Coordinates of C-alpha atoms and ligand atoms in Angstrom, one line a residue:
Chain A
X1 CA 0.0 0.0 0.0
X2 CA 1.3 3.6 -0.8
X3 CA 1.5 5.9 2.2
X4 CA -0.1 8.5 -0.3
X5 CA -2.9 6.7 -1.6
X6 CA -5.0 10.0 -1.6
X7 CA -8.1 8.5 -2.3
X8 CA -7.7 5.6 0.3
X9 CA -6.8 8.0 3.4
X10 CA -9.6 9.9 2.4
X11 CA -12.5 7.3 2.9
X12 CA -10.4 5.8 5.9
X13 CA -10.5 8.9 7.7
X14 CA -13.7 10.1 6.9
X15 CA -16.1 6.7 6.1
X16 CA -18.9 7.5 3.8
X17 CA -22.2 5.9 4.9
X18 CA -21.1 4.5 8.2
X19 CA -23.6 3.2 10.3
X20 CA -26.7 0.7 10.3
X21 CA -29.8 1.4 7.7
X22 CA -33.2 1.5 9.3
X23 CA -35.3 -1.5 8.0
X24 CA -32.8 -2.7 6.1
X25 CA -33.7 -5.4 3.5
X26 CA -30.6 -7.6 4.4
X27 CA -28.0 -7.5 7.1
X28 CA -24.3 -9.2 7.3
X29 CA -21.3 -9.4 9.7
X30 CA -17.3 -10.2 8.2
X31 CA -14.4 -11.2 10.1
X32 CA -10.9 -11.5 8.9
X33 CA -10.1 -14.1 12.3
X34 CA -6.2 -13.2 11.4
X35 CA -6.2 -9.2 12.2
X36 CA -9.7 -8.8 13.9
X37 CA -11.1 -7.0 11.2
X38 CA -15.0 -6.5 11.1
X39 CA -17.6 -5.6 8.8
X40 CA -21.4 -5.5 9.3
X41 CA -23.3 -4.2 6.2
X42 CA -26.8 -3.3 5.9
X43 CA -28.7 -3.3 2.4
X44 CA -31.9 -1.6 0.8
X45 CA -33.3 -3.3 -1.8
X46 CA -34.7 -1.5 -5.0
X47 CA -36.3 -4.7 -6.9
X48 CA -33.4 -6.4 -8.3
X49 CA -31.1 -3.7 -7.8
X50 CA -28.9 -2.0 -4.9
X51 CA -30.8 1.2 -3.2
X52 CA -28.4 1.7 -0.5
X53 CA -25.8 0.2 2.0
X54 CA -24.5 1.4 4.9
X55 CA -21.4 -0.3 7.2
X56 CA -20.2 -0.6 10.3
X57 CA -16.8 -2.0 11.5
X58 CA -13.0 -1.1 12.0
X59 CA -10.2 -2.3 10.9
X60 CA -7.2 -1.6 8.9
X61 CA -7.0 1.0 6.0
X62 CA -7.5 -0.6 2.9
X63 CA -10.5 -2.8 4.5
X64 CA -12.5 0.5 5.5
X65 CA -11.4 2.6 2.5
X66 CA -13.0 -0.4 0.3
X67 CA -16.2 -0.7 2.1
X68 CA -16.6 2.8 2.3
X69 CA -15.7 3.3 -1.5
X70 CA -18.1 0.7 -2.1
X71 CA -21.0 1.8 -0.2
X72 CA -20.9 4.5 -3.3
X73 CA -19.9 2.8 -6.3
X74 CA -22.5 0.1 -5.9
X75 CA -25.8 1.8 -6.0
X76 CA -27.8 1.3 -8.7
X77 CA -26.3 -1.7 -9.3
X78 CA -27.9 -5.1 -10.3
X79 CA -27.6 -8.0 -7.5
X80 CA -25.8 -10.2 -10.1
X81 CA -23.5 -7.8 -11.3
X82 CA -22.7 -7.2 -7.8
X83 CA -22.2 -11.1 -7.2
X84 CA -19.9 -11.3 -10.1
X85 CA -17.4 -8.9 -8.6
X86 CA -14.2 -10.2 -7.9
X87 CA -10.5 -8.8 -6.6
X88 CA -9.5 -7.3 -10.0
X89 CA -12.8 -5.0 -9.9
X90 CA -12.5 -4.2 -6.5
X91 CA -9.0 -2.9 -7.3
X92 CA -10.4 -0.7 -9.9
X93 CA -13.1 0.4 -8.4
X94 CA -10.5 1.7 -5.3
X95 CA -8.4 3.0 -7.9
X96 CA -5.3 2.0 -6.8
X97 CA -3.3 -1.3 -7.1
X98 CA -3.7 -3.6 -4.1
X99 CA -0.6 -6.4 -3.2
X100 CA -1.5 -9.6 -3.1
X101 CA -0.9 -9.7 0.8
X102 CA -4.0 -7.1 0.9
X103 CA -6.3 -9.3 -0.8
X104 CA -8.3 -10.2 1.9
X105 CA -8.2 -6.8 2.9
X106 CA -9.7 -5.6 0.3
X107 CA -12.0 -8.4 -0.5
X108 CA -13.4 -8.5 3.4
X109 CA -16.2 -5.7 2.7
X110 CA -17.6 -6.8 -0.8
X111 CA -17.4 -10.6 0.6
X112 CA -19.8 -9.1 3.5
X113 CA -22.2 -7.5 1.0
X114 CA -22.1 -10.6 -1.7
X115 CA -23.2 -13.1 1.4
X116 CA -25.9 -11.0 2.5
X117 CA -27.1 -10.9 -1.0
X118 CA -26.6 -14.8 -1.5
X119 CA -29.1 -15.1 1.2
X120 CA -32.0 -14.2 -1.0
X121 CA -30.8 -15.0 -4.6
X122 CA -29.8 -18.2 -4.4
X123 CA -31.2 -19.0 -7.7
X124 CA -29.3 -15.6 -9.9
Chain B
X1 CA 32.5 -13.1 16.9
X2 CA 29.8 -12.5 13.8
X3 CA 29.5 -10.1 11.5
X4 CA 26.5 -9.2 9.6
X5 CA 28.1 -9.8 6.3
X6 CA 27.9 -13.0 7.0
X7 CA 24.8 -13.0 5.8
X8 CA 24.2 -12.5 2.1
X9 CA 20.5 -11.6 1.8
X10 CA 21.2 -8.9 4.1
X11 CA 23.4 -7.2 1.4
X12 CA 20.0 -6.8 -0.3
X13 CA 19.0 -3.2 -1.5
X14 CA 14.9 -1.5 -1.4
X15 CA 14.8 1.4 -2.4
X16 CA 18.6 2.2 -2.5
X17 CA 18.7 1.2 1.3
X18 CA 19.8 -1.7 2.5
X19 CA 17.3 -4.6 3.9
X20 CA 15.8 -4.1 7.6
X21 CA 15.1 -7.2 8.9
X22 CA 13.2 -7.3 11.3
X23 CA 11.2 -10.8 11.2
X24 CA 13.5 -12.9 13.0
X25 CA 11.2 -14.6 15.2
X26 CA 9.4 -15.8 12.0
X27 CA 12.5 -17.0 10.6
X28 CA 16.1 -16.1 11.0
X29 CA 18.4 -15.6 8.1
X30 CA 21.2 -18.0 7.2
X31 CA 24.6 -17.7 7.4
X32 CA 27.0 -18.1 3.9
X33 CA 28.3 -20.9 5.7
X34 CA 24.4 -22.6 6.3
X35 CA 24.1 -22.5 2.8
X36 CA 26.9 -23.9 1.4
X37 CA 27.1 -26.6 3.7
X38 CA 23.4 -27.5 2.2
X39 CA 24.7 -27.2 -1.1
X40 CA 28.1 -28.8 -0.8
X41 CA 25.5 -32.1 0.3
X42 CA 23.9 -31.7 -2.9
X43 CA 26.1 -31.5 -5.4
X44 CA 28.7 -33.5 -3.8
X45 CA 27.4 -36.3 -1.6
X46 CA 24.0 -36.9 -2.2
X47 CA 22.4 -39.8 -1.2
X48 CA 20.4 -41.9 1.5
X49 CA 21.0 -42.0 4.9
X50 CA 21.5 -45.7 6.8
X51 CA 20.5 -47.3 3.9
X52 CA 22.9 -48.9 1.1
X53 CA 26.6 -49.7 1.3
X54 CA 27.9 -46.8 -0.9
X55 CA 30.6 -44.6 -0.1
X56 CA 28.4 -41.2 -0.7
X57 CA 25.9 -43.2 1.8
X58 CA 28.5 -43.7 3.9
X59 CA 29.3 -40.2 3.9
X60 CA 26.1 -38.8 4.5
X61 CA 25.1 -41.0 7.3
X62 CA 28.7 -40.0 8.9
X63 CA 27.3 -36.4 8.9
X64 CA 23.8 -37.1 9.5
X65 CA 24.9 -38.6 12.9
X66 CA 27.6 -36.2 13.7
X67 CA 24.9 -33.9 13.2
X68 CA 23.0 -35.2 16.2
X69 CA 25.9 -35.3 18.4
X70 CA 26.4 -31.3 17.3
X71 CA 23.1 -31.1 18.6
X72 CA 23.5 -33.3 21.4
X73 CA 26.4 -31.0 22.9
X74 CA 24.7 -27.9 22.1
X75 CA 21.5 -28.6 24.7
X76 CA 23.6 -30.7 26.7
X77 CA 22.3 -34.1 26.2
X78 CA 22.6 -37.8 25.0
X79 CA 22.6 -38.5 21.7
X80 CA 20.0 -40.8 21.7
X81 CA 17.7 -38.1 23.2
X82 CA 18.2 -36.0 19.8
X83 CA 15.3 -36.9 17.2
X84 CA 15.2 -35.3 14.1
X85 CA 12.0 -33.4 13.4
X86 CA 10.1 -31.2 10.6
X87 CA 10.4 -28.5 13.4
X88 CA 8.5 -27.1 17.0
X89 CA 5.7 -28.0 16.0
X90 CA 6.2 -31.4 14.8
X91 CA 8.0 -32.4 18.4
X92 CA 5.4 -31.1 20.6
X93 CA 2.3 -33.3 18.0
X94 CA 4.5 -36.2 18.2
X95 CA 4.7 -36.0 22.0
X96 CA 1.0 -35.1 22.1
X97 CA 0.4 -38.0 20.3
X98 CA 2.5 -40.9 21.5
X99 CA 3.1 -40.1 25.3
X100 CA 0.2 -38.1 25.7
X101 CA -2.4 -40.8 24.0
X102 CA -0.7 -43.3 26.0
X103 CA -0.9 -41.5 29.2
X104 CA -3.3 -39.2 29.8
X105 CA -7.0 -40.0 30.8
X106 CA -10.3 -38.3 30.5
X107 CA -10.1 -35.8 33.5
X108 CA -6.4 -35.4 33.4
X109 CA -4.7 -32.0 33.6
X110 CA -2.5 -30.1 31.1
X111 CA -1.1 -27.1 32.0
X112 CA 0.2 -24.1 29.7
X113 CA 0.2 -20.8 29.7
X114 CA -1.9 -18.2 28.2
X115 CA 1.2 -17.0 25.8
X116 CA 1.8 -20.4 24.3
X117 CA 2.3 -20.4 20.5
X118 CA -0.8 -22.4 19.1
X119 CA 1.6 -25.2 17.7
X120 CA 1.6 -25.4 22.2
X121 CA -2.3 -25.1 22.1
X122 CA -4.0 -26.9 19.1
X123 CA -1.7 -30.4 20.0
X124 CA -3.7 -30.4 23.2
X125 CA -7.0 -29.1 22.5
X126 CA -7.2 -32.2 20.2
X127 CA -5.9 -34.6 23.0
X128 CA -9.3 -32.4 25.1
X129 CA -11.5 -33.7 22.2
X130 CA -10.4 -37.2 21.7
X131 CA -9.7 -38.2 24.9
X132 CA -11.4 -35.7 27.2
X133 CA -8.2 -34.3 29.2
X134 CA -8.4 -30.1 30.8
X135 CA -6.4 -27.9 29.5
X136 CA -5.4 -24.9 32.1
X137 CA -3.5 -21.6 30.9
X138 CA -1.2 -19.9 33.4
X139 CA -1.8 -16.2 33.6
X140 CA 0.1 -13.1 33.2
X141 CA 1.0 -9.9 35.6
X142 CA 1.0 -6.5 33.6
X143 CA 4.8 -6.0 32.2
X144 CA 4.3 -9.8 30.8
X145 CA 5.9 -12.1 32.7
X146 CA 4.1 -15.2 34.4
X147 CA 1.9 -15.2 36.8
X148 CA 3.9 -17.3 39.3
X149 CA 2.0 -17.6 42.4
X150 CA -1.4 -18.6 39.7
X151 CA 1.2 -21.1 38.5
X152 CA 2.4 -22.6 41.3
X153 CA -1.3 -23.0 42.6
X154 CA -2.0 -24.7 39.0
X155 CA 0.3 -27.0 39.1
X156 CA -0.6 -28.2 42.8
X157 CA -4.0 -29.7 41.7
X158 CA -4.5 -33.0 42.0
X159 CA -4.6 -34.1 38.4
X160 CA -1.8 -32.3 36.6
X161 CA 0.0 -34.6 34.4
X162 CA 1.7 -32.1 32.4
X163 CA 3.2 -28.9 32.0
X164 CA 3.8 -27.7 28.6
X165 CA 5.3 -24.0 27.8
X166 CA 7.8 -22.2 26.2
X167 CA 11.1 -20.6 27.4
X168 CA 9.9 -17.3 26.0
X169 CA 6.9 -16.4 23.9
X170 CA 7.0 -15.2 20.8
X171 CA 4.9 -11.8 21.0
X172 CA 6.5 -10.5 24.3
X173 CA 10.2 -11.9 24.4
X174 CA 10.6 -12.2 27.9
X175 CA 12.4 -15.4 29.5
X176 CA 9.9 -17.6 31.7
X177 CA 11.2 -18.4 34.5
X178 CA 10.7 -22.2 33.8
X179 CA 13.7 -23.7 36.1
X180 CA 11.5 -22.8 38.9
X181 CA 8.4 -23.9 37.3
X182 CA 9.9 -26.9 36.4
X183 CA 11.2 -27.9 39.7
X184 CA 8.0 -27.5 41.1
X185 CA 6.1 -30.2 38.5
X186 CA 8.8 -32.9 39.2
X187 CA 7.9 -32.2 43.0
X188 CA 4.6 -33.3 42.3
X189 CA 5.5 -36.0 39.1
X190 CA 4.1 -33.9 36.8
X191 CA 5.9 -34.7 33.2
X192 CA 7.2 -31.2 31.8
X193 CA 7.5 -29.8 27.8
X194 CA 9.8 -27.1 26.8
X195 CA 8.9 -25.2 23.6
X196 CA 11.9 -23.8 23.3
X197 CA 11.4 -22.1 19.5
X198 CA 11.8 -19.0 20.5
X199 CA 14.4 -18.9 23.3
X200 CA 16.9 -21.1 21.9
X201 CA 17.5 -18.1 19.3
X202 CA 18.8 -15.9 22.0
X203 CA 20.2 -17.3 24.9
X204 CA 22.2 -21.0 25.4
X205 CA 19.8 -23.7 26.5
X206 CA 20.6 -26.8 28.5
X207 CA 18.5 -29.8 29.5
X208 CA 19.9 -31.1 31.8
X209 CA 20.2 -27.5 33.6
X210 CA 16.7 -27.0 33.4
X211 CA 15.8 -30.9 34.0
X212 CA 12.9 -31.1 31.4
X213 CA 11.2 -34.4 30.3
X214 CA 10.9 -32.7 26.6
X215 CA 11.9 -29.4 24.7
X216 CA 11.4 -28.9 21.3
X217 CA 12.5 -26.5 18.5
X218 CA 13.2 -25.2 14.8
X219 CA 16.1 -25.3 13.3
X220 CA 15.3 -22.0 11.1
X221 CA 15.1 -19.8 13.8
X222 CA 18.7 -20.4 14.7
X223 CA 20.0 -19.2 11.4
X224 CA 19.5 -23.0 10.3
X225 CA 17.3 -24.6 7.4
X226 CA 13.6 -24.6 7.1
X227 CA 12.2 -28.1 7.5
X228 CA 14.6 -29.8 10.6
X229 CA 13.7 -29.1 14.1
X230 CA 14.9 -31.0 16.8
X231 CA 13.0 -33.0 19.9
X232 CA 14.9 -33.8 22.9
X233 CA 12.8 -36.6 25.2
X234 CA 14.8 -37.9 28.4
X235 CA 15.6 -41.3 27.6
X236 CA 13.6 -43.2 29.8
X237 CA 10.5 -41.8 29.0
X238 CA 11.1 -41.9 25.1
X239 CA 11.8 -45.6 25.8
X240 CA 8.5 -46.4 27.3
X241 CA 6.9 -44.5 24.4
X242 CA 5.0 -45.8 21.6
X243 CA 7.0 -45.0 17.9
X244 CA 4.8 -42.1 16.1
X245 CA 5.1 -42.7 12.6
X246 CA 5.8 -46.0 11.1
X247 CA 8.2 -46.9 8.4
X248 CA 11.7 -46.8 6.9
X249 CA 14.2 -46.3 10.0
X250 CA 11.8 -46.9 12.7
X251 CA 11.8 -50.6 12.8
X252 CA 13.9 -53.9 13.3
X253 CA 12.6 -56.1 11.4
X254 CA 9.3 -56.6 9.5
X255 CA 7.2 -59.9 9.1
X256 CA 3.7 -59.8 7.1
X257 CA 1.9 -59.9 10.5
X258 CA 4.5 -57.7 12.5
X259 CA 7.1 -55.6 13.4
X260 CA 9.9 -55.1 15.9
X261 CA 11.1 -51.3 16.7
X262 CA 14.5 -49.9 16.3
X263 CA 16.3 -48.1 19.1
X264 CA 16.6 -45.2 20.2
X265 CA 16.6 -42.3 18.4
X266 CA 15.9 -44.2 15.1
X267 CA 12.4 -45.0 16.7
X268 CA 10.7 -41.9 16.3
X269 CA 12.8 -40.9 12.7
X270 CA 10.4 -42.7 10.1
X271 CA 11.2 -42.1 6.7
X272 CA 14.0 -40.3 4.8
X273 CA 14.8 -37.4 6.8
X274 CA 15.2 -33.8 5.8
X275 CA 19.3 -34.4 5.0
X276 CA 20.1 -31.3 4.0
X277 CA 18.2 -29.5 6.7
X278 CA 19.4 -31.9 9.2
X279 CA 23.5 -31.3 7.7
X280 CA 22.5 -27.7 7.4
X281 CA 21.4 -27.0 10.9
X282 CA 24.6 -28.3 12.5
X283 CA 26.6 -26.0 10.3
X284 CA 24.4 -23.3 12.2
X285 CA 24.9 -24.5 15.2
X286 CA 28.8 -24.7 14.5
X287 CA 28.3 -20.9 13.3
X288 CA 26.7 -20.1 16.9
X289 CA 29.4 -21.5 18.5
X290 CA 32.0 -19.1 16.6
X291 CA 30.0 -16.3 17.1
X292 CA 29.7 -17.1 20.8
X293 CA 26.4 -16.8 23.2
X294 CA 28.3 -13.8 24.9
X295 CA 28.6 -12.0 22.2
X296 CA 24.9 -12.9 20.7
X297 CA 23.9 -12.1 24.4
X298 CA 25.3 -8.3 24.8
X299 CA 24.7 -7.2 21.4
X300 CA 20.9 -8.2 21.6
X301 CA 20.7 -6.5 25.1
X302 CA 21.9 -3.7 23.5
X303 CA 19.4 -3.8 20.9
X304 CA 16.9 -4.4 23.1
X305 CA 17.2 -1.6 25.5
X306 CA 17.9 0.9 22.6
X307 CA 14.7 -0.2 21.2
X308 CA 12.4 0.1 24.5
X309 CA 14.0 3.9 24.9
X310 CA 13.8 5.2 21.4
X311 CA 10.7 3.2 20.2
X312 CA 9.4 3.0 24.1
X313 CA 10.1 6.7 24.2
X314 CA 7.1 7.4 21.3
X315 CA 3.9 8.3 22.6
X316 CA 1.6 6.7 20.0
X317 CA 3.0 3.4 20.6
X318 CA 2.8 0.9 23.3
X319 CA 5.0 -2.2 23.7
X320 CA 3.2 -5.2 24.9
X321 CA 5.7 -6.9 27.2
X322 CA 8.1 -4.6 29.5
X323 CA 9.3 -7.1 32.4
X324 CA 13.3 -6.9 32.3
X325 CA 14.0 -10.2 30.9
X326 CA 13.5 -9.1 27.5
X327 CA 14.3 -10.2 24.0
X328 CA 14.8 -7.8 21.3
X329 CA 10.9 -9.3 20.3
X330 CA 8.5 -6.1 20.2
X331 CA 5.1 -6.6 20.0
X332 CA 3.2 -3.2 19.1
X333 CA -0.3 -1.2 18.9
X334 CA 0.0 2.1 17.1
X335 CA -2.7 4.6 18.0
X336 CA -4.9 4.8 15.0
X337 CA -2.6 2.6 12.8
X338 CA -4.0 -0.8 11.7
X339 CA -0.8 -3.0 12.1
X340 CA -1.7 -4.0 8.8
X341 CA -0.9 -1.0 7.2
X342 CA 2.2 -0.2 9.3
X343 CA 3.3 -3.6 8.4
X344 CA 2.5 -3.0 4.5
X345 CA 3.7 0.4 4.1
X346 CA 7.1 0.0 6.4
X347 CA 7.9 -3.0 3.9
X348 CA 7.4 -0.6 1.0
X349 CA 10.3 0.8 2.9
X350 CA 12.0 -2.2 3.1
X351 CA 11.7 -2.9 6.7
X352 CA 10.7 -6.2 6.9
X353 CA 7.8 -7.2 10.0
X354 CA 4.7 -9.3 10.4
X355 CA 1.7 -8.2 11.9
X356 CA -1.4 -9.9 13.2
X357 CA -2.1 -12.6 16.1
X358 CA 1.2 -14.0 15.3
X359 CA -0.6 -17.6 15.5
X360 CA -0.8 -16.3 19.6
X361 CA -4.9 -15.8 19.4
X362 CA -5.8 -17.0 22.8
X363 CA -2.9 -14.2 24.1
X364 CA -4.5 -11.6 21.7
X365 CA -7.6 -12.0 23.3
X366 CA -6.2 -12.3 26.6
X367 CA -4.7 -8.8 26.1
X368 CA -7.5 -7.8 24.4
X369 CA -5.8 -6.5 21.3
X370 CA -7.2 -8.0 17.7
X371 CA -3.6 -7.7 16.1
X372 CA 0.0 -6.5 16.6
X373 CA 2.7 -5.0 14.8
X374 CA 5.8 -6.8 15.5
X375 CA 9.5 -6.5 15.4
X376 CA 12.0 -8.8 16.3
X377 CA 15.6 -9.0 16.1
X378 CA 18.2 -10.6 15.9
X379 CA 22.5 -9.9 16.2
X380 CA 23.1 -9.2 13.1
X381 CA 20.2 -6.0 13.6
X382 CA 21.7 -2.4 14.1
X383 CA 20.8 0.9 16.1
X384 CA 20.7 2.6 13.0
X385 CA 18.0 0.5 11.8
X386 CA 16.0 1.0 14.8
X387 CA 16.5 4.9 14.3
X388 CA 15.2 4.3 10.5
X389 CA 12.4 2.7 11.8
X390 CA 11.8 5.2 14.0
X391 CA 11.8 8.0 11.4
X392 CA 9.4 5.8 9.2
X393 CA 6.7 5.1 12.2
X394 CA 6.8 8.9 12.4
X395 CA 6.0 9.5 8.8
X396 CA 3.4 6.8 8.7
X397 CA 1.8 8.7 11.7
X398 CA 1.7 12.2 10.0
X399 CA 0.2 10.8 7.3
X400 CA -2.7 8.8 9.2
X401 CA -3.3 11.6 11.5
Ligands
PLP501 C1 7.0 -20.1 20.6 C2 6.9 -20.9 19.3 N1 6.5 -22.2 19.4 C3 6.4 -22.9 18.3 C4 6.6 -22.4 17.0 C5 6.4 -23.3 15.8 O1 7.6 -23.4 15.1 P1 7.6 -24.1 13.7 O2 6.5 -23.4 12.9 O3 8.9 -23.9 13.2 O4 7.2 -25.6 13.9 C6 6.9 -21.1 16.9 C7 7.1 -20.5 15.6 O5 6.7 -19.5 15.2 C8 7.1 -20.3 18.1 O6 7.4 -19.0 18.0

């Protein structure tokens, strides 16, 4: 990770959309057992697609930035585009390239958000 | 005496600057010497130990067992009590698994303590599940060090057949006073571990001295190979043990409906062994030797104490650990600094650290931090790497205020 990662300091220091979502459709908790990280997301619901999210947690830089980040970039978005996602979008959706000793980093908030939303389209 | 140009990955440039390393207590670099000695076995006498009258054979068993006595002298034992190993680990599952199985009984006591490396936790909670033995953890006083008075009140109940811990942990460096602790179990006839993995890289460790049934540890945190460790087992008690793993080595002869077992130590070595790591370790414990435990001794204590006053002195960071028996092993929580991202970004820099439970979870939660940041060093470190390290924790904090 690069000290100057603008972007990434940015949504570490001040979290978009931090907190928990009144009656929220779905609702999911993340651990990374190795460093303690932990993520809860809640989700709105617009039909098939994304109406909001909000996150609660703490942990290291790059895992807050990229739930924060996300919490964004995903609205509007379709559920199974959002299932498809994997570590190469995440990086470019953060902007910056993450090491491979990052990955679960990186991955822990979008993992968070994909299992809440496995929970009610098992079939997509 | 040592020098650090001993050690050729050391000589290894980042950014223009030398190579801080600073992950010893994961693994310790190796000497020139280590690795020629493991090459020299490859290229020039290659073959199977014990096995076929060859003259390479020959050779290599000739420095397989001169190995062990290398290793015999250096923690003061038999030979016989030296079995070759994949490392700590290994040696404390093959104990679990042999001695323990054969003697402990549902209701039985094992007692560790809460800063045990899980390699000196997962071994017994297995032995909890299959056979339905306690486990109790000895606890810890503020700067660290155990909880002796806990201890000594553990280790008087009634059905304590075992005391397994290590000589110093590997998240807070400080020496456990186990000589004492150790004394006390044989009072009472309780059979005693040492995990010595960690110590054994700083200060000279004898068996006999400290009059443990077992101790265990790795030969690559003693500048050695990856793959070899060593467990020693007093020789009465690895007698009236069951072998571990069966095959080449371990036996005497072999009929279709049975077996007989081979002596000592060749009982509990099934299998080709890890030559090369087994050859390689005693060239590192050859290269301790000419360095010398004194030296090793005053030049970590330096390092140590510089470290606790210059790192120590910074107000956003707090040292897990502070009784005086300490390692140069630092253990860190950085105000507002994920160790995560310390230990990322500082590697950018090309000082090398790990960060996280540092396989030490029941300790984590014990001190009720999720992850550290840790350093841990070794000789061959420098003050002026712990001033550059210094200068980089102060950048990382500017730029995550
Ligand atoms: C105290 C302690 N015990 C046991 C081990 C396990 O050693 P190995 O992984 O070499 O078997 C370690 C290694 O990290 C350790 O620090």
């Amino acid at each position: 990770m690069d000290i100057y990662a603008q972007n990434i300091m940015d949504h570490y220091k001040n979290p978009r959309n931090k907190g928990h979502l009144k009656n929220a459709d779905l609702s999911q908790q993340e651990i990374n057992t190795t460093c303690g990280d932990d993520i809860s997301v809640s989700l709105k619901l617009n039909g098939d697609k994304i109406k909001a999210i909000k996150f609660d947690g703490q942990g290291c830089a790059i895992s807050q930035a990229a739930i924060s980040i996300l919490t964004e970039s995903l609205i509007g978005k379709s559920i199974k585009s959002v299932l498809k996602l994997e570590f190469q979008d995440i990086e470019d959706i953060m902007g910056i390239p993450i090491s491979e000793r990052r990955y679960k980093c990186a991955m822990l908030g979008i993992w968070a958000i994909q299992k809440a939303l496995r929970t009610i389209s098992k079939n997509i | 005496m040592f020098k650090r140009s001993d050690f050729p990955i050391l000589k290894q440039k980042i950014k223009g600057r030398t190579l801080v390393y600073f992950d010893n207590s994961a693994t310790a670099q190796k000497p020139s010497v280590v690795i020629k000695m493991v090459e020299e076995y490859y290229r020039q006498y290659n073959s199977n130990v014990h096995r076929s009258l060859n003259p390479l054979a020959e050779v290599v068993t000739k420095r397989y067992e001169e190995a062990r006595d290398e290793v015999a002298e250096f923690i003061n034992s038999q030979r016989e009590e030296i079995i070759f190993t994949r490392g700590a680990t290994e040696g404390i599952n093959l104990v679990a698994r042999t001695w323990g199985e054969n003697n402990l009984k549902s209701g039985d006591i094992v007692v560790l303590s809460i800063l045990e490396h899980h390699a000196n936790i997962v071994p017994w909670l297995q032995l909890k599940e299959k056979l339905g033995i306690k486990i109790s953890y000895i606890p810890l006083q503020e700067d660290g060090s155990l909880n002796m008075t806990a201890a000594k009140k553990l280790l008087s109940k009634k059905r304590v057949k075992l005391l397994a811990i290590s000589q110093a942990s590997n998240v807070l460096g400080i020496l456990n006073p186990l000589k004492k602790l150790i004394s006390w179990a044989r009072q009472k006839n309780i059979v005693t571990l040492v995990d010595a993995a960690q110590s054994i890289a700083h200060v000279p460790v004898d068996v006999r001295d400290l009059n443990c049934d077992f101790l265990v540890f790795s030969g690559h945190k003693i500048w050695g190979p990856t793959g070899v460790g060593v467990l020693y087992g007093r020789r009465n008690i690895l007698e009236n043990m069951p072998p571990f793993l069966g095959g080449g080595d371990m036996i005497g002869a072999v009929y279709q409906d049975s077996f007989t077992i081979n002596e000592l130590p060749y009982k509990f070595e099934a299998g080709t062994p890890n030559i090369a790591g087994v050859i390689g370790l005693a060239s590192a414990i050859r290269y301790i030797k000419k360095a010398g435990w004194k030296n090793i001794v005053v030049q970590e204590k330096k390092l140590s104490d510089y470290f606790m006053k210059k790192v120590g002195g910074l107000k956003f960071v707090k040292i897990l650990g502070t009784a005086p028996a300490k390692f140069p092993v630092f253990a860190m929580v950085i105000d507002n600094i994920h160790p995560h991202d310390a230990a990322d970004i500082l590697g950018t820099e090309g000082i090398i650290m790990r960060a996280g439970n540092h396989c030490t979870q029941p300790l984590h939660d014990y001190l009720k931090v999720s992850a550290t940041l840790r350093a841990s060093l070794s000789f061959y470190n420098t003050t002026a790497e712990i001033d550059f390290f210094v200068k980089k924790l102060q950048e990382l904090k500017k730029a995550f205020k």
